[in-house]
mmCIF file of C-alpha atoms in Angstrom:
data_model
loop_
_atom_site.group_PDB
_atom_site.id
_atom_site.type_symbol
_atom_site.label_atom_id
_atom_site.label_comp_id
_atom_site.label_asym_id
_atom_site.label_seq_id
_atom_site.Cartn_x
_atom_site.Cartn_y
_atom_site.Cartn_z
ATOM 1 C CA MET A 1123 197.485 126.236 45.515
ATOM 2 C CA LEU A 1124 199.478 124.193 47.831
ATOM 3 C CA GLY A 1125 200.939 125.685 50.943
ATOM 4 C CA GLU A 1126 204.667 125.203 52.072
ATOM 5 C CA ARG A 1127 203.711 122.001 54.084
ATOM 6 C CA GLY A 1128 201.629 120.515 51.192
ATOM 7 C CA GLU A 1129 204.613 121.051 48.722
ATOM 8 C CA SER A 1130 206.950 119.431 51.164
ATOM 9 C CA SER A 1131 204.625 116.356 51.608
ATOM 10 C CA LEU A 1132 204.426 116.080 47.778
ATOM 11 C CA LEU A 1133 208.054 116.299 47.506
ATOM 12 C CA ALA A 1134 208.596 113.580 49.975
ATOM 13 C CA GLU A 1135 206.101 111.267 48.355
ATOM 14 C CA VAL A 1136 207.777 111.860 44.880
ATOM 15 C CA ARG A 1137 211.202 110.949 46.378
ATOM 16 C CA ARG A 1138 209.856 107.883 48.119
ATOM 17 C CA ARG A 1139 208.353 106.474 44.965
ATOM 18 C CA VAL A 1140 211.391 107.296 43.030
ATOM 19 C CA HIS A 1141 213.434 105.443 45.669
ATOM 20 C CA GLU A 1142 211.426 102.432 45.469
ATOM 21 C CA MET A 1143 211.744 102.281 41.636
ATOM 22 C CA PRO A 1144 214.360 99.852 40.133
ATOM 23 C CA ARG A 1145 217.630 101.539 39.631
ATOM 24 C CA GLY A 1146 217.266 101.759 35.859
ATOM 25 C CA ALA A 1147 213.801 103.461 36.150
ATOM 26 C CA ARG A 1148 215.308 106.044 38.672
ATOM 27 C CA VAL A 1149 218.177 106.937 36.202
ATOM 28 C CA ALA A 1150 215.410 107.487 33.458
ATOM 29 C CA VAL A 1151 213.355 109.739 35.739
ATOM 30 C CA VAL A 1152 216.489 111.714 36.835
ATOM 31 C CA ALA A 1153 217.484 112.135 33.122
ATOM 32 C CA ALA A 1154 214.041 113.311 32.173
ATOM 33 C CA VAL A 1155 213.854 115.889 34.918
ATOM 34 C CA GLY A 1156 217.402 117.292 33.998
ATOM 35 C CA LEU A 1157 216.202 117.499 30.269
ATOM 36 C CA VAL A 1158 213.100 119.498 31.329
ATOM 37 C CA VAL A 1159 215.135 121.798 33.343
ATOM 38 C CA VAL A 1160 217.708 122.384 30.629
ATOM 39 C CA VAL A 1161 214.908 123.110 28.026
ATOM 40 C CA GLY A 1162 213.409 125.555 30.499
ATOM 41 C CA LEU A 1163 216.629 127.451 30.756
ATOM 42 C CA MET A 1164 217.063 127.706 26.989
ATOM 43 C CA ARG A 1165 213.590 129.128 26.143
ATOM 44 C CA PRO A 1166 213.828 132.964 25.637
ATOM 45 C CA ALA A 1167 212.012 135.091 28.018
ATOM 46 C CA ALA A 1168 208.587 136.104 26.858
ATOM 47 C CA SER A 1169 208.425 139.301 25.375
ATOM 48 C CA THR A 1170 206.865 142.117 27.223
ATOM 49 C CA GLY A 1171 205.253 145.481 26.136
ATOM 50 C CA ASP A 1172 208.456 147.283 26.885
ATOM 51 C CA ASP A 1173 210.574 145.181 24.452
ATOM 52 C CA MET A 1174 211.827 147.223 21.667
ATOM 53 C CA SER A 1175 209.953 146.555 18.411
ATOM 54 C CA ILE A 1176 211.372 146.699 14.834
ATOM 55 C CA SER A 1177 209.320 149.312 12.992
ATOM 56 C CA ASP A 1178 208.031 148.540 9.504
ATOM 57 C CA PRO A 1179 210.647 149.582 6.923
ATOM 58 C CA GLY A 1180 207.771 151.370 5.414
ATOM 59 C CA ASP A 1181 207.445 153.552 8.417
ATOM 60 C CA VAL A 1182 211.035 154.834 8.136
ATOM 61 C CA SER A 1183 211.364 158.196 6.434
ATOM 62 C CA LEU A 1184 214.400 159.045 4.613
ATOM 63 C CA GLU A 1185 215.541 162.507 4.903
ATOM 64 C CA ALA A 1186 215.213 164.476 1.718
ATOM 65 C CA SER A 1187 218.621 165.161 0.351
ATOM 66 C CA THR A 1188 219.323 168.748 0.057
ATOM 67 C CA PRO A 1189 219.854 170.064 -3.557
ATOM 68 C CA ALA A 1190 223.020 171.623 -4.382
ATOM 69 C CA PRO A 1191 222.874 175.304 -4.706
ATOM 70 C CA ALA A 1192 222.515 176.766 -8.017
ATOM 71 C CA ALA A 1193 225.765 178.373 -9.480
ATOM 72 C CA ALA A 1194 225.609 182.126 -8.589
ATOM 73 C CA GLY A 1195 225.215 184.324 -11.601
ATOM 74 C CA VAL A 1196 222.806 186.703 -13.434
ATOM 75 C CA VAL A 1197 221.066 186.296 -16.625
ATOM 76 C CA VAL A 1198 220.615 189.381 -18.742
ATOM 77 C CA HIS A 1199 219.163 190.267 -22.344
ATOM 78 C CA VAL A 1200 221.667 192.390 -24.201
ATOM 79 C CA VAL A 1201 219.983 194.326 -27.247
ATOM 80 C CA GLY A 1202 220.640 197.415 -29.314
ATOM 81 C CA ALA A 1203 223.872 198.347 -31.089
ATOM 82 C CA VAL A 1204 226.047 195.368 -30.137
ATOM 83 C CA ARG A 1205 227.487 192.551 -32.438
ATOM 84 C CA ARG A 1206 225.707 189.557 -30.925
ATOM 85 C CA PRO A 1207 222.461 190.426 -29.125
ATOM 86 C CA GLY A 1208 220.988 187.778 -27.055
ATOM 87 C CA VAL A 1209 220.581 186.289 -23.497
ATOM 88 C CA TYR A 1210 223.779 185.948 -21.604
ATOM 89 C CA LYS A 1211 224.517 184.344 -18.151
ATOM 90 C CA LEU A 1212 227.339 186.255 -16.325
ATOM 91 C CA PRO A 1213 228.846 185.956 -12.878
ATOM 92 C CA ALA A 1214 227.284 187.624 -10.026
ATOM 93 C CA GLY A 1215 228.468 191.098 -9.627
ATOM 94 C CA SER A 1216 228.962 191.620 -13.236
ATOM 95 C CA ARG A 1217 228.696 195.078 -14.692
ATOM 96 C CA VAL A 1218 226.888 196.651 -17.840
ATOM 97 C CA GLY A 1219 230.410 196.604 -19.651
ATOM 98 C CA ASP A 1220 230.799 192.960 -18.954
ATOM 99 C CA ALA A 1221 227.412 192.282 -20.759
ATOM 100 C CA VAL A 1222 228.425 194.437 -23.705
ATOM 101 C CA ALA A 1223 231.680 192.494 -23.924
ATOM 102 C CA ALA A 1224 229.884 189.158 -23.843
ATOM 103 C CA ALA A 1225 227.752 190.347 -26.646
ATOM 104 C CA GLY A 1226 230.670 190.888 -28.845
ATOM 105 C CA GLY A 1227 231.198 194.695 -27.991
ATOM 106 C CA ALA A 1228 229.418 197.841 -29.284
ATOM 107 C CA LEU A 1229 228.926 198.391 -32.962
ATOM 108 C CA GLY A 1230 230.519 201.312 -34.846
ATOM 109 C CA ASN A 1231 227.367 203.544 -34.716
ATOM 110 C CA ALA A 1232 226.755 202.868 -30.933
ATOM 111 C CA ALA A 1233 226.764 205.367 -28.188
ATOM 112 C CA PRO A 1234 227.951 203.252 -25.206
ATOM 113 C CA GLU A 1235 228.536 206.679 -23.288
ATOM 114 C CA ALA A 1236 224.895 207.080 -23.131
ATOM 115 C CA VAL A 1237 224.734 204.143 -20.633
ATOM 116 C CA ASN A 1238 226.538 203.491 -17.228
ATOM 117 C CA LEU A 1239 228.896 200.833 -18.135
ATOM 118 C CA ALA A 1240 230.093 200.472 -14.557
ATOM 119 C CA ARG A 1241 226.510 199.817 -13.122
ATOM 120 C CA VAL A 1242 226.164 196.282 -11.493
ATOM 121 C CA LEU A 1243 223.715 194.118 -13.305
ATOM 122 C CA ASN A 1244 220.486 192.798 -11.874
ATOM 123 C CA ASP A 1245 219.265 189.245 -12.706
ATOM 124 C CA GLY A 1246 216.676 189.205 -15.443
ATOM 125 C CA GLU A 1247 217.178 192.709 -16.797
ATOM 126 C CA GLN A 1248 217.505 193.980 -20.266
ATOM 127 C CA VAL A 1249 220.654 196.026 -21.335
ATOM 128 C CA ARG A 1250 220.128 198.299 -24.297
ATOM 129 C CA ILE A 1251 222.985 199.981 -25.893
ATOM 130 C CA PRO A 1252 221.596 202.863 -28.016
ATOM 131 C CA SER A 1253 222.811 203.898 -31.447
ATOM 132 C CA ALA A 1254 224.113 207.467 -31.990
ATOM 133 C CA ASP A 1255 220.814 208.277 -33.549
ATOM 134 C CA GLU A 1256 218.809 206.957 -30.666
ATOM 135 C CA ALA A 1257 221.126 208.702 -28.121
ATOM 136 C CA SER A 1258 220.725 212.096 -29.947
ATOM 137 C CA ALA A 1259 216.959 211.707 -30.015
ATOM 138 C CA ALA A 1260 216.793 211.008 -26.428
ATOM 139 C CA VAL A 1261 219.044 213.987 -25.516
ATOM 140 C CA ALA A 1262 216.791 216.289 -27.867
ATOM 141 C CA ALA A 1263 213.665 214.972 -26.197
ATOM 142 C CA SER A 1264 215.238 215.474 -22.796
ATOM 143 C CA GLY A 1265 216.067 218.995 -23.631
ATOM 144 C CA ALA A 1266 212.500 219.734 -25.063
ATOM 145 C CA GLN A 1267 210.920 218.593 -21.898
ATOM 146 C CA SER A 1268 213.236 220.379 -19.527
ATOM 147 C CA GLY A 1269 213.126 223.471 -21.580
ATOM 148 C CA ALA A 1270 216.871 223.860 -21.005
ATOM 149 C CA PRO A 1271 219.170 224.661 -23.874
ATOM 150 C CA ARG A 1272 220.960 221.583 -24.991
ATOM 151 C CA LYS A 1273 222.768 222.667 -28.321
ATOM 152 C CA VAL A 1274 226.518 223.132 -28.634
ATOM 153 C CA ASN A 1275 227.763 226.222 -30.651
ATOM 154 C CA ILE A 1276 230.185 224.625 -33.103
ATOM 155 C CA ASN A 1277 231.788 228.055 -33.717
ATOM 156 C CA THR A 1278 232.738 228.654 -30.014
ATOM 157 C CA ALA A 1279 232.797 225.279 -28.412
ATOM 158 C CA THR A 1280 236.070 223.787 -27.212
ATOM 159 C CA ALA A 1281 237.348 220.394 -28.242
ATOM 160 C CA ALA A 1282 236.290 218.928 -24.885
ATOM 161 C CA GLU A 1283 232.763 220.308 -25.324
ATOM 162 C CA LEU A 1284 232.576 219.066 -28.777
ATOM 163 C CA ASP A 1285 233.836 215.597 -27.623
ATOM 164 C CA ALA A 1286 230.880 215.343 -25.394
ATOM 165 C CA LEU A 1287 228.538 215.129 -28.523
ATOM 166 C CA PRO A 1288 227.389 211.550 -29.349
ATOM 167 C CA GLY A 1289 229.620 209.853 -32.041
ATOM 168 C CA ILE A 1290 232.242 212.649 -31.652
ATOM 169 C CA GLY A 1291 235.607 211.401 -30.155
ATOM 170 C CA PRO A 1292 238.650 213.342 -29.126
ATOM 171 C CA ALA A 1293 240.228 213.190 -32.642
ATOM 172 C CA THR A 1294 237.132 214.418 -34.408
ATOM 173 C CA ALA A 1295 236.527 217.187 -32.092
ATOM 174 C CA GLN A 1296 240.096 218.468 -32.629
ATOM 175 C CA LYS A 1297 239.341 218.230 -36.433
ATOM 176 C CA ILE A 1298 236.279 220.539 -35.917
ATOM 177 C CA VAL A 1299 238.452 223.024 -34.155
ATOM 178 C CA ASP A 1300 241.240 222.950 -36.640
ATOM 179 C CA ASP A 1301 238.897 223.322 -39.739
ATOM 180 C CA ARG A 1302 237.269 226.312 -37.776
ATOM 181 C CA ALA A 1303 240.530 227.925 -37.362
ATOM 182 C CA ARG A 1304 241.587 227.138 -40.945
ATOM 183 C CA ASN A 1305 238.357 227.794 -42.957
ATOM 184 C CA GLY A 1306 236.625 230.267 -40.781
ATOM 185 C CA PRO A 1307 233.316 229.783 -38.841
ATOM 186 C CA PHE A 1308 230.583 227.424 -39.928
ATOM 187 C CA SER A 1309 227.774 229.120 -41.628
ATOM 188 C CA SER A 1310 225.237 226.276 -40.716
ATOM 189 C CA PRO A 1311 225.291 223.075 -38.839
ATOM 190 C CA GLU A 1312 225.501 221.265 -42.106
ATOM 191 C CA ASP A 1313 228.935 222.700 -42.622
ATOM 192 C CA LEU A 1314 230.155 220.127 -40.290
ATOM 193 C CA MET A 1315 230.269 217.620 -43.040
ATOM 194 C CA ARG A 1316 233.225 219.293 -44.382
ATOM 195 C CA VAL A 1317 235.305 217.972 -41.482
ATOM 196 C CA PRO A 1318 236.827 214.507 -42.306
ATOM 197 C CA GLY A 1319 235.098 211.813 -40.519
ATOM 198 C CA ILE A 1320 231.584 213.449 -40.268
ATOM 199 C CA GLY A 1321 229.464 212.146 -43.109
ATOM 200 C CA PRO A 1322 225.591 212.573 -43.523
ATOM 201 C CA LYS A 1323 224.773 209.610 -41.198
ATOM 202 C CA LYS A 1324 226.854 211.042 -38.328
ATOM 203 C CA PHE A 1325 225.491 214.502 -38.968
ATOM 204 C CA ASP A 1326 221.962 213.244 -38.729
ATOM 205 C CA ALA A 1327 222.737 212.305 -35.245
ATOM 206 C CA LEU A 1328 224.176 215.687 -34.492
ATOM 207 C CA LYS A 1329 222.019 218.117 -36.324
ATOM 208 C CA ASP A 1330 219.425 218.638 -33.404
ATOM 209 C CA LEU A 1331 222.275 219.271 -30.874
ATOM 210 C CA VAL A 1332 224.466 221.663 -32.466
ATOM 211 C CA THR A 1333 224.068 225.409 -33.712
ATOM 212 C CA THR A 1334 226.175 228.092 -35.344
ATOM 213 C CA GLY A 1335 225.091 231.176 -33.239
#
């Protein structure tokens, strides 16, 4: 490497030689030097290790889109004494009564009073609406297991007590009371079939729940 003095001597020698050149040659040399300077200024600076590098597009991970939340609701299986048994989807917070309504309502021989129609449904459950026969059998079985008396005395029961029997509504309960007052006490549970609206089928659902004494 040249020191400051060596560089000055070299520069002086270059100037002397350029000065001794013909005028046309001097112009050419100056133009060439200028061109070299301009090109040097236009060259981009060398990239360093600190330069920002463009990552490979393959390295860019796209954030997974969040799936839209499923519509809130419950799916229940409605079976038993309903018009259209099947699987139904209902809004969250629906109750057993809503499930029965979705299935077309209870059949004529159903005993919807045997279930809690106001209970809130759980997703995936089965809702069973028993028939009057099934409800009577369940009541009889429950009475047999507990040992508690479950039968209603049809000769002394009030209309409200008779109304509590499966398949007996307020109107039929009053008919039983009126028949008893008009025709005297019932001799046997089968005498209930003399009351309008109580046929063999309905009596079969009641026979294990009633007594005459």
